PDB file of C-alpha atoms and ligand atoms in Angstrom:
ATOM      1  CA  MET A   1    -143.164 -85.320  50.197  1.00 46.00           C
ATOM      2  CA  THR A   2    -140.914 -84.756  47.047  1.00 46.00           C
ATOM      3  CA  ALA A   3    -143.275 -86.412  44.496  1.00 58.00           C
ATOM      4  CA  THR A   4    -144.219 -83.504  41.953  1.00 72.00           C
ATOM      5  CA  MET A   5    -147.791 -83.069  40.917  1.00 80.00           C
ATOM      6  CA  PRO A   6    -148.162 -82.891  37.133  1.00 89.00           C
ATOM      7  CA  ASP A   7    -149.102 -79.119  35.757  1.00 93.00           C
ATOM      8  CA  ARG A   8    -152.723 -78.517  35.200  1.00 95.00           C
ATOM      9  CA  THR A   9    -153.938 -78.933  31.810  1.00 95.00           C
ATOM     10  CA  VAL A  10    -156.534 -77.290  29.364  1.00 96.00           C
ATOM     11  CA  GLN A  11    -160.061 -79.189  29.767  1.00 95.00           C
ATOM     12  CA  THR A  12    -162.072 -76.901  27.662  1.00 94.00           C
ATOM     13  CA  VAL A  13    -161.615 -73.463  25.712  1.00 96.00           C
ATOM     14  CA  MET A  14    -164.455 -71.244  25.760  1.00 96.00           C
ATOM     15  CA  GLN A  15    -164.855 -68.656  23.351  1.00 92.00           C
ATOM     16  CA  GLY A  16    -167.964 -66.231  24.834  1.00 89.00           C
ATOM     17  CA  HIS A  17    -170.249 -64.376  22.578  1.00 92.00           C
ATOM     18  CA  ALA A  18    -171.238 -60.798  21.669  1.00 92.00           C
ATOM     19  CA  THR A  19    -174.530 -59.799  23.530  1.00 92.00           C
ATOM     20  CA  SER A  20    -175.411 -56.731  25.476  1.00 92.00           C
ATOM     21  CA  ASP A  21    -176.922 -55.968  28.885  1.00 92.00           C
ATOM     22  CA  GLY A  22    -177.815 -53.051  31.186  1.00 90.00           C
ATOM     23  CA  ALA A  23    -179.151 -50.218  29.057  1.00 88.00           C
ATOM     24  CA  GLY A  24    -177.570 -51.584  26.144  1.00 89.00           C
ATOM     25  CA  VAL A  25    -173.870 -51.924  26.979  1.00 91.00           C
ATOM     26  CA  LYS A  26    -172.002 -54.274  24.202  1.00 92.00           C
ATOM     27  CA  LEU A  27    -170.215 -56.790  25.863  1.00 93.00           C
ATOM     28  CA  VAL A  28    -168.763 -60.345  25.412  1.00 95.00           C
ATOM     29  CA  ARG A  29    -170.200 -63.003  27.598  1.00 96.00           C
ATOM     30  CA  VAL A  30    -167.535 -65.571  28.160  1.00 97.00           C
ATOM     31  CA  PHE A  31    -169.813 -67.820  30.227  1.00 97.00           C
ATOM     32  CA  ASP A  32    -173.102 -67.634  32.122  1.00 95.00           C
ATOM     33  CA  PRO A  33    -174.999 -69.551  34.862  1.00 95.00           C
ATOM     34  CA  ARG A  34    -176.042 -72.231  32.464  1.00 93.00           C
ATOM     35  CA  GLN A  35    -172.427 -73.577  32.797  1.00 92.00           C
ATOM     36  CA  ALA A  36    -172.197 -72.742  36.409  1.00 94.00           C
ATOM     37  CA  GLN A  37    -172.308 -76.498  37.594  1.00 93.00           C
ATOM     38  CA  GLN A  38    -168.874 -77.142  35.630  1.00 95.00           C
ATOM     39  CA  LEU A  39    -167.366 -73.669  36.516  1.00 98.00           C
ATOM     40  CA  ASP A  40    -168.484 -73.634  40.429  1.00 98.00           C
ATOM     41  CA  PRO A  41    -167.908 -71.259  42.260  1.00 98.00           C
ATOM     42  CA  PHE A  42    -167.982 -69.213  39.244  1.00 98.00           C
ATOM     43  CA  LEU A  43    -171.332 -67.957  37.519  1.00 98.00           C
ATOM     44  CA  LEU A  44    -170.633 -65.409  34.894  1.00 98.00           C
ATOM     45  CA  PHE A  45    -168.083 -63.522  33.211  1.00 98.00           C
ATOM     46  CA  ASP A  46    -168.254 -60.439  30.925  1.00 97.00           C
ATOM     47  CA  GLU A  47    -165.662 -58.400  29.102  1.00 96.00           C
ATOM     48  CA  PHE A  48    -166.699 -54.931  27.983  1.00 94.00           C
ATOM     49  CA  ARG A  49    -164.127 -53.237  25.609  1.00 93.00           C
ATOM     50  CA  SER A  50    -165.160 -50.656  23.312  1.00 91.00           C
ATOM     51  CA  GLU A  51    -163.813 -47.367  22.098  1.00 90.00           C
ATOM     52  CA  GLU A  52    -167.445 -46.580  20.599  1.00 90.00           C
ATOM     53  CA  ALA A  53    -169.234 -44.281  23.192  1.00 90.00           C
ATOM     54  CA  SER A  54    -172.640 -45.569  21.925  1.00 91.00           C
ATOM     55  CA  ASP A  55    -171.645 -49.190  23.141  1.00 92.00           C
ATOM     56  CA  TYR A  56    -171.281 -48.052  26.809  1.00 92.00           C
ATOM     57  CA  VAL A  57    -172.505 -44.613  27.832  1.00 90.00           C
ATOM     58  CA  ALA A  58    -176.056 -45.877  28.774  1.00 90.00           C
ATOM     59  CA  GLY A  59    -174.219 -47.924  31.497  1.00 92.00           C
ATOM     60  CA  PHE A  60    -176.336 -50.117  33.792  1.00 92.00           C
ATOM     61  CA  PRO A  61    -179.438 -48.440  35.498  1.00 92.00           C
ATOM     62  CA  PRO A  62    -180.268 -49.653  38.893  1.00 94.00           C
ATOM     63  CA  HIS A  63    -181.017 -53.416  39.086  1.00 95.00           C
ATOM     64  CA  PRO A  64    -181.076 -56.117  41.896  1.00 96.00           C
ATOM     65  CA  HIS A  65    -178.646 -59.030  42.923  1.00 97.00           C
ATOM     66  CA  ARG A  66    -179.017 -61.684  45.717  1.00 98.00           C
ATOM     67  CA  GLY A  67    -177.133 -64.546  46.588  1.00 98.00           C
ATOM     68  CA  PHE A  68    -173.525 -63.940  45.257  1.00 98.00           C
ATOM     69  CA  GLU A  69    -170.844 -61.652  44.743  1.00 98.00           C
ATOM     70  CA  THR A  70    -169.835 -59.192  41.751  1.00 97.00           C
ATOM     71  CA  VAL A  71    -166.347 -58.345  40.850  1.00 97.00           C
ATOM     72  CA  THR A  72    -165.701 -55.708  38.544  1.00 96.00           C
ATOM     73  CA  TYR A  73    -162.098 -54.941  37.173  1.00 97.00           C
ATOM     74  CA  MET A  74    -161.638 -52.080  35.296  1.00 97.00           C
ATOM     75  CA  VAL A  75    -158.314 -52.018  32.868  1.00 96.00           C
ATOM     76  CA  VAL A  76    -158.968 -48.516  31.043  1.00 96.00           C
ATOM     77  CA  GLY A  77    -161.763 -46.197  31.839  1.00 95.00           C
ATOM     78  CA  ARG A  78    -164.077 -44.640  34.790  1.00 94.00           C
ATOM     79  CA  MET A  79    -167.197 -45.978  36.212  1.00 93.00           C
ATOM     80  CA  GLN A  80    -169.444 -44.867  39.036  1.00 93.00           C
ATOM     81  CA  HIS A  81    -171.279 -47.176  41.425  1.00 93.00           C
ATOM     82  CA  LYS A  82    -174.366 -46.425  43.643  1.00 93.00           C
ATOM     83  CA  ASP A  83    -176.633 -48.545  45.585  1.00 92.00           C
ATOM     84  CA  ASN A  84    -179.842 -48.252  47.542  1.00 91.00           C
ATOM     85  CA  HIS A  85    -177.879 -48.545  50.951  1.00 88.00           C
ATOM     86  CA  GLY A  86    -176.347 -45.282  50.275  1.00 88.00           C
ATOM     87  CA  ASN A  87    -173.063 -46.127  49.160  1.00 88.00           C
ATOM     88  CA  ALA A  88    -171.242 -44.714  46.351  1.00 90.00           C
ATOM     89  CA  GLY A  89    -167.749 -45.227  44.574  1.00 90.00           C
ATOM     90  CA  ASP A  90    -165.598 -44.525  41.771  1.00 91.00           C
ATOM     91  CA  LEU A  91    -163.905 -47.262  39.874  1.00 94.00           C
ATOM     92  CA  GLY A  92    -160.706 -45.975  37.973  1.00 95.00           C
ATOM     93  CA  PRO A  93    -158.072 -47.632  35.621  1.00 96.00           C
ATOM     94  CA  GLY A  94    -156.535 -50.755  37.449  1.00 97.00           C
ATOM     95  CA  GLY A  95    -159.173 -50.574  40.151  1.00 97.00           C
ATOM     96  CA  VAL A  96    -161.615 -53.423  41.416  1.00 97.00           C
ATOM     97  CA  GLN A  97    -164.994 -53.506  43.007  1.00 96.00           C
ATOM     98  CA  TRP A  98    -165.562 -56.434  45.043  1.00 96.00           C
ATOM     99  CA  MET A  99    -169.498 -56.276  46.073  1.00 95.00           C
ATOM    100  CA  SER A 100    -171.139 -58.902  48.183  1.00 96.00           C
ATOM    101  CA  ALA A 101    -174.747 -58.509  47.171  1.00 96.00           C
ATOM    102  CA  ALA A 102    -175.704 -61.420  49.593  1.00 97.00           C
ATOM    103  CA  ARG A 103    -179.169 -61.188  50.870  1.00 97.00           C
ATOM    104  CA  GLY A 104    -180.041 -58.187  48.562  1.00 96.00           C
ATOM    105  CA  ILE A 105    -178.638 -54.888  47.068  1.00 95.00           C
ATOM    106  CA  VAL A 106    -180.047 -52.550  44.133  1.00 96.00           C
ATOM    107  CA  HIS A 107    -177.300 -50.777  42.521  1.00 94.00           C
ATOM    108  CA  GLU A 108    -176.323 -48.988  39.326  1.00 94.00           C
ATOM    109  CA  GLU A 109    -172.779 -48.626  37.288  1.00 92.00           C
ATOM    110  CA  ARG A 110    -172.603 -45.728  35.033  1.00 92.00           C
ATOM    111  CA  PRO A 111    -169.488 -44.941  32.924  1.00 92.00           C
ATOM    112  CA  GLN A 112    -168.059 -41.577  33.864  1.00 91.00           C
ATOM    113  CA  GLN A 113    -166.611 -40.776  30.192  1.00 88.00           C
ATOM    114  CA  ASP A 114    -168.384 -40.110  27.093  1.00 87.00           C
ATOM    115  CA  HIS A 115    -165.589 -40.918  24.639  1.00 90.00           C
ATOM    116  CA  GLY A 116    -162.651 -43.023  24.323  1.00 93.00           C
ATOM    117  CA  LEU A 117    -161.715 -46.740  25.287  1.00 94.00           C
ATOM    118  CA  MET A 118    -163.901 -48.553  28.106  1.00 94.00           C
ATOM    119  CA  TRP A 119    -162.552 -51.875  29.062  1.00 96.00           C
ATOM    120  CA  GLY A 120    -163.085 -54.040  32.044  1.00 96.00           C
ATOM    121  CA  TYR A 121    -164.372 -57.508  33.317  1.00 97.00           C
ATOM    122  CA  GLN A 122    -167.190 -58.508  35.520  1.00 97.00           C
ATOM    123  CA  LEU A 123    -166.965 -62.035  37.313  1.00 98.00           C
ATOM    124  CA  TRP A 124    -169.916 -63.315  39.580  1.00 98.00           C
ATOM    125  CA  VAL A 125    -168.733 -65.473  42.312  1.00 98.00           C
ATOM    126  CA  ASN A 126    -171.241 -67.736  44.044  1.00 98.00           C
ATOM    127  CA  LEU A 127    -171.898 -67.821  47.832  1.00 98.00           C
ATOM    128  CA  PRO A 128    -172.745 -70.979  49.799  1.00 98.00           C
ATOM    129  CA  ALA A 129    -176.153 -71.304  51.011  1.00 98.00           C
ATOM    130  CA  ALA A 130    -174.912 -70.470  54.576  1.00 98.00           C
ATOM    131  CA  ASN A 131    -173.932 -67.064  53.314  1.00 98.00           C
ATOM    132  CA  LYS A 132    -176.416 -65.925  50.788  1.00 98.00           C
ATOM    133  CA  MET A 133    -178.532 -64.347  53.303  1.00 98.00           C
ATOM    134  CA  ASP A 134    -175.620 -62.220  55.013  1.00 98.00           C
ATOM    135  CA  VAL A 135    -175.364 -58.556  55.145  1.00 96.00           C
ATOM    136  CA  PRO A 136    -174.203 -56.914  51.798  1.00 95.00           C
ATOM    137  CA  TRP A 137    -170.988 -54.870  51.335  1.00 94.00           C
ATOM    138  CA  TYR A 138    -168.722 -54.065  48.963  1.00 91.00           C
ATOM    139  CA  ASP A 139    -164.991 -52.584  48.805  1.00 93.00           C
ATOM    140  CA  ASP A 140    -163.624 -50.329  46.383  1.00 94.00           C
ATOM    141  CA  ILE A 141    -160.093 -51.179  45.673  1.00 97.00           C
ATOM    142  CA  ALA A 142    -157.851 -48.564  44.157  1.00 96.00           C
ATOM    143  CA  ALA A 143    -155.169 -49.614  41.758  1.00 97.00           C
ATOM    144  CA  THR A 144    -152.422 -48.555  44.279  1.00 97.00           C
ATOM    145  CA  ARG A 145    -154.059 -51.180  46.971  1.00 98.00           C
ATOM    146  CA  ILE A 146    -153.156 -54.210  44.367  1.00 98.00           C
ATOM    147  CA  PRO A 147    -149.659 -55.356  44.754  1.00 98.00           C
ATOM    148  CA  THR A 148    -147.437 -56.085  41.692  1.00 98.00           C
ATOM    149  CA  VAL A 149    -144.950 -58.692  41.911  1.00 98.00           C
ATOM    150  CA  VAL A 150    -142.241 -58.529  39.134  1.00 98.00           C
ATOM    151  CA  LEU A 151    -141.214 -61.811  37.730  1.00 97.00           C
ATOM    152  CA  PRO A 152    -137.246 -62.503  37.695  1.00 93.00           C
ATOM    153  CA  GLY A 153    -137.617 -63.488  34.047  1.00 86.00           C
ATOM    154  CA  GLY A 154    -139.707 -60.436  33.008  1.00 92.00           C
ATOM    155  CA  GLY A 155    -143.381 -59.450  33.397  1.00 97.00           C
ATOM    156  CA  THR A 156    -145.625 -58.804  36.233  1.00 98.00           C
ATOM    157  CA  VAL A 157    -148.277 -60.038  38.269  1.00 98.00           C
ATOM    158  CA  ARG A 158    -151.028 -58.146  39.818  1.00 98.00           C
ATOM    159  CA  VAL A 159    -152.427 -59.834  42.879  1.00 98.00           C
ATOM    160  CA  ILE A 160    -155.883 -58.982  43.402  1.00 98.00           C
ATOM    161  CA  ALA A 161    -157.620 -61.679  45.451  1.00 98.00           C
ATOM    162  CA  GLY A 162    -155.653 -64.814  46.788  1.00 98.00           C
ATOM    163  CA  ALA A 163    -151.904 -65.052  46.792  1.00 98.00           C
ATOM    164  CA  PHE A 164    -148.926 -65.528  44.472  1.00 98.00           C
ATOM    165  CA  GLY A 165    -146.028 -66.845  46.415  1.00 96.00           C
ATOM    166  CA  ASP A 166    -146.113 -64.989  49.801  1.00 96.00           C
ATOM    167  CA  VAL A 167    -147.601 -61.548  48.133  1.00 98.00           C
ATOM    168  CA  ARG A 168    -151.441 -61.669  49.056  1.00 98.00           C
ATOM    169  CA  GLY A 169    -154.252 -59.617  47.298  1.00 98.00           C
ATOM    170  CA  PRO A 170    -156.240 -56.693  49.051  1.00 98.00           C
ATOM    171  CA  VAL A 171    -159.352 -58.951  48.947  1.00 97.00           C
ATOM    172  CA  ARG A 172    -160.841 -59.924  52.490  1.00 96.00           C
ATOM    173  CA  PRO A 173    -161.334 -63.684  52.976  1.00 96.00           C
ATOM    174  CA  ARG A 174    -164.045 -64.815  51.140  1.00 98.00           C
ATOM    175  CA  PRO A 175    -165.993 -68.166  51.147  1.00 98.00           C
ATOM    176  CA  ALA A 176    -164.784 -69.284  47.787  1.00 98.00           C
ATOM    177  CA  GLU A 177    -161.161 -68.544  48.750  1.00 98.00           C
ATOM    178  CA  PRO A 178    -160.848 -67.000  45.353  1.00 98.00           C
ATOM    179  CA  THR A 179    -157.646 -66.250  43.119  1.00 98.00           C
ATOM    180  CA  TYR A 180    -157.731 -63.346  40.897  1.00 98.00           C
ATOM    181  CA  LEU A 181    -154.551 -62.558  39.289  1.00 98.00           C
ATOM    182  CA  ASP A 182    -153.695 -60.149  36.317  1.00 98.00           C
ATOM    183  CA  VAL A 183    -150.301 -61.772  34.623  1.00 98.00           C
ATOM    184  CA  ASP A 184    -148.596 -59.864  32.006  1.00 98.00           C
ATOM    185  CA  LEU A 185    -145.956 -61.701  30.365  1.00 98.00           C
ATOM    186  CA  PRO A 186    -143.284 -60.489  27.585  1.00 97.00           C
ATOM    187  CA  ALA A 187    -142.262 -62.840  24.841  1.00 97.00           C
ATOM    188  CA  ASN A 188    -140.425 -66.161  25.657  1.00 95.00           C
ATOM    189  CA  ALA A 189    -141.512 -65.875  29.473  1.00 96.00           C
ATOM    190  CA  ARG A 190    -142.972 -68.375  31.995  1.00 95.00           C
ATOM    191  CA  CYS A 191    -145.009 -68.039  34.882  1.00 97.00           C
ATOM    192  CA  GLU A 192    -145.938 -70.905  37.585  1.00 97.00           C
ATOM    193  CA  ILE A 193    -148.809 -70.308  40.015  1.00 97.00           C
ATOM    194  CA  ALA A 194    -149.476 -72.331  42.857  1.00 97.00           C
ATOM    195  CA  ILE A 195    -153.523 -73.178  43.243  1.00 97.00           C
ATOM    196  CA  PRO A 196    -155.044 -74.709  46.076  1.00 96.00           C
ATOM    197  CA  ALA A 197    -155.784 -78.599  44.942  1.00 95.00           C
ATOM    198  CA  GLY A 198    -159.391 -79.138  44.080  1.00 97.00           C
ATOM    199  CA  HIS A 199    -159.893 -75.581  42.972  1.00 98.00           C
ATOM    200  CA  THR A 200    -161.688 -74.398  39.707  1.00 98.00           C
ATOM    201  CA  ALA A 201    -159.003 -72.623  37.578  1.00 98.00           C
ATOM    202  CA  LEU A 202    -159.773 -70.544  34.593  1.00 98.00           C
ATOM    203  CA  VAL A 203    -157.035 -68.434  32.445  1.00 98.00           C
ATOM    204  CA  HIS A 204    -158.651 -65.844  30.114  1.00 98.00           C
ATOM    205  CA  GLY A 205    -156.561 -64.087  27.358  1.00 97.00           C
ATOM    206  CA  VAL A 206    -156.556 -60.498  27.820  1.00 97.00           C
ATOM    207  CA  THR A 207    -154.144 -59.566  24.961  1.00 97.00           C
ATOM    208  CA  GLY A 208    -151.522 -61.450  22.718  1.00 97.00           C
ATOM    209  CA  LYS A 209    -151.296 -65.003  22.805  1.00 95.00           C
ATOM    210  CA  PHE A 210    -150.162 -67.752  25.627  1.00 96.00           C
ATOM    211  CA  ARG A 211    -149.857 -71.411  26.438  1.00 96.00           C
ATOM    212  CA  ILE A 212    -150.892 -73.550  29.520  1.00 95.00           C
ATOM    213  CA  GLY A 213    -147.500 -75.437  30.004  1.00 84.00           C
ATOM    214  CA  ALA A 214    -145.055 -75.482  27.449  1.00 74.00           C
ATOM    215  CA  ASP A 215    -146.689 -78.005  25.222  1.00 80.00           C
ATOM    216  CA  GLY A 216    -150.445 -76.695  25.244  1.00 86.00           C
ATOM    217  CA  ALA A 217    -152.309 -75.278  22.437  1.00 84.00           C
ATOM    218  CA  SER A 218    -151.823 -71.710  21.915  1.00 88.00           C
ATOM    219  CA  ILE A 219    -154.810 -69.685  23.102  1.00 92.00           C
ATOM    220  CA  ALA A 220    -155.493 -66.182  22.326  1.00 93.00           C
ATOM    221  CA  SER A 221    -157.040 -63.053  23.769  1.00 93.00           C
ATOM    222  CA  ARG A 222    -160.583 -63.063  24.663  1.00 93.00           C
ATOM    223  CA  GLN A 223    -160.452 -67.111  25.055  1.00 96.00           C
ATOM    224  CA  CYS A 224    -161.019 -68.837  28.338  1.00 97.00           C
ATOM    225  CA  ALA A 225    -159.248 -72.149  29.404  1.00 97.00           C
ATOM    226  CA  LEU A 226    -160.857 -74.220  32.177  1.00 97.00           C
ATOM    227  CA  LEU A 227    -157.954 -76.049  33.457  1.00 96.00           C
ATOM    228  CA  SER A 228    -157.868 -79.525  35.508  1.00 95.00           C
ATOM    229  CA  ARG A 229    -158.246 -79.656  39.148  1.00 94.00           C
ATOM    230  CA  GLU A 230    -154.745 -80.381  40.523  1.00 94.00           C
ATOM    231  CA  GLY A 231    -151.201 -78.971  40.126  1.00 94.00           C
ATOM    232  CA  ASN A 232    -149.829 -75.800  39.329  1.00 96.00           C
ATOM    233  CA  VAL A 233    -151.075 -73.438  36.511  1.00 97.00           C
ATOM    234  CA  VAL A 234    -147.962 -72.757  34.195  1.00 97.00           C
ATOM    235  CA  ILE A 235    -148.386 -70.054  31.531  1.00 97.00           C
ATOM    236  CA  THR A 236    -145.654 -69.403  28.901  1.00 96.00           C
ATOM    237  CA  THR A 237    -145.407 -67.103  25.903  1.00 96.00           C
ATOM    238  CA  GLY A 238    -143.826 -67.586  22.713  1.00 93.00           C
ATOM    239  CA  GLY A 239    -142.617 -64.841  20.164  1.00 94.00           C
ATOM    240  CA  GLU A 240    -145.076 -62.370  21.283  1.00 94.00           C
ATOM    241  CA  PRO A 241    -146.313 -61.054  24.724  1.00 96.00           C
ATOM    242  CA  GLY A 242    -149.276 -62.472  26.225  1.00 96.00           C
ATOM    243  CA  ARG A 243    -151.600 -61.025  29.267  1.00 98.00           C
ATOM    244  CA  VAL A 244    -153.895 -63.116  31.056  1.00 98.00           C
ATOM    245  CA  LEU A 245    -156.633 -63.086  33.819  1.00 98.00           C
ATOM    246  CA  VAL A 246    -156.052 -66.233  36.304  1.00 98.00           C
ATOM    247  CA  LEU A 247    -159.236 -66.988  38.333  1.00 98.00           C
ATOM    248  CA  ALA A 248    -159.575 -69.875  40.841  1.00 98.00           C
ATOM    249  CA  GLY A 249    -161.821 -70.622  43.464  1.00 98.00           C
ATOM    250  CA  LYS A 250    -163.306 -73.500  45.520  1.00 98.00           C
ATOM    251  CA  PRO A 251    -166.314 -75.424  44.283  1.00 98.00           C
ATOM    252  CA  PHE A 252    -169.354 -75.406  46.700  1.00 98.00           C
ATOM    253  CA  GLY A 253    -171.128 -78.434  45.190  1.00 98.00           C
ATOM    254  CA  GLU A 254    -174.297 -76.945  46.181  1.00 98.00           C
ATOM    255  CA  PRO A 255    -177.618 -77.003  43.622  1.00 97.00           C
ATOM    256  CA  ILE A 256    -177.513 -73.752  41.448  1.00 97.00           C
ATOM    257  CA  ALA A 257    -181.043 -72.243  40.961  1.00 97.00           C
ATOM    258  CA  HIS A 258    -180.583 -69.196  38.641  1.00 97.00           C
ATOM    259  CA  HIS A 259    -183.138 -66.370  37.470  1.00 96.00           C
ATOM    260  CA  GLY A 260    -181.712 -62.976  36.119  1.00 94.00           C
ATOM    261  CA  PRO A 261    -179.731 -61.347  38.574  1.00 96.00           C
ATOM    262  CA  PHE A 262    -180.592 -63.858  41.443  1.00 97.00           C
ATOM    263  CA  VAL A 263    -178.567 -66.953  41.958  1.00 98.00           C
ATOM    264  CA  MET A 264    -179.943 -69.559  44.946  1.00 98.00           C
ATOM    265  CA  ASN A 265    -180.123 -73.060  45.889  1.00 98.00           C
ATOM    266  CA  SER A 266    -183.699 -73.830  44.972  1.00 98.00           C
ATOM    267  CA  PRO A 267    -186.861 -72.468  42.821  1.00 98.00           C
ATOM    268  CA  ALA A 268    -188.556 -71.574  46.172  1.00 98.00           C
ATOM    269  CA  GLU A 269    -185.594 -69.364  47.288  1.00 98.00           C
ATOM    270  CA  LEU A 270    -185.826 -67.808  43.849  1.00 97.00           C
ATOM    271  CA  ARG A 271    -189.715 -67.010  44.173  1.00 97.00           C
ATOM    272  CA  GLN A 272    -188.848 -65.472  47.579  1.00 97.00           C
ATOM    273  CA  ALA A 273    -186.020 -63.312  45.984  1.00 96.00           C
ATOM    274  CA  ILE A 274    -188.216 -62.040  43.387  1.00 96.00           C
ATOM    275  CA  ASP A 275    -191.228 -61.290  45.987  1.00 95.00           C
ATOM    276  CA  ASP A 276    -188.502 -59.698  48.484  1.00 95.00           C
ATOM    277  CA  PHE A 277    -187.288 -57.552  45.671  1.00 95.00           C
ATOM    278  CA  GLN A 278    -190.748 -56.529  44.242  1.00 93.00           C
ATOM    279  CA  ASN A 279    -191.965 -55.687  47.805  1.00 94.00           C
ATOM    280  CA  ASP A 280    -188.972 -53.443  48.315  1.00 90.00           C
ATOM    281  CA  ARG A 281    -187.113 -55.572  51.090  1.00 90.00           C
ATOM    282  CA  PHE A 282    -183.346 -55.262  49.446  1.00 90.00           C
TER     283      PHE A 282
HETATM  284 CO1   CO B   1    -174.941 -55.614  38.969  1.00 86.17          CO
END
């Protein structure tokens, strides 16, 4: 086959909105489960970025999850994690925690700093019906385990999950076959990323400005572009640098029933999740 597939184009640009969660952590919710049908397999995406300790010190006291996975990427700062299965871990700068809540976990996340910049992202990735009641687990991935590819034209790609070229990220195979890349480009640079056909692809601005393809509209930090379903993702920068997160995954096409920290396939399964949580069966 020599036919070339056109590159992916921008379908929608999401802005996100300021909100708070946990014990009052201020954050920007880029999207939430109400948009999940369109963004399948992704459910929610938050950015927390503040130099004001009062915006984050309270952290996220113990709370449950069932039916999906949470992915926390720390850019700057430190967070400690504990759960009701006796696990504890430290999340440092450049590190990722991939937690599969599956049939149920109760955990807490607490900042390990009382001043300075705290900056990170939390993504919720759905699990298909067949895996929602699997045994929960998590993996604390230190920054040193995440490979960094240096691009020939300048810039870097950190491969958290999935692959960039023949470099694979440390996240074990998941049902959503996720891609999670941190792409940091200097001015006037280009990065082309192969994403499996049919996978939902998002590009979220971290800093600076970028375009999807050479002719796409300019997208700024804190904007998140949902792309078309086929072709490569081409990110270009103009007169200023741009850093983006590239997220992609296989849609499950299953019904989504959501209530707070539970994401199941039906209202009956949600009632069961609430009942199990209230009766200490997590
Ligand atoms: Co949580």
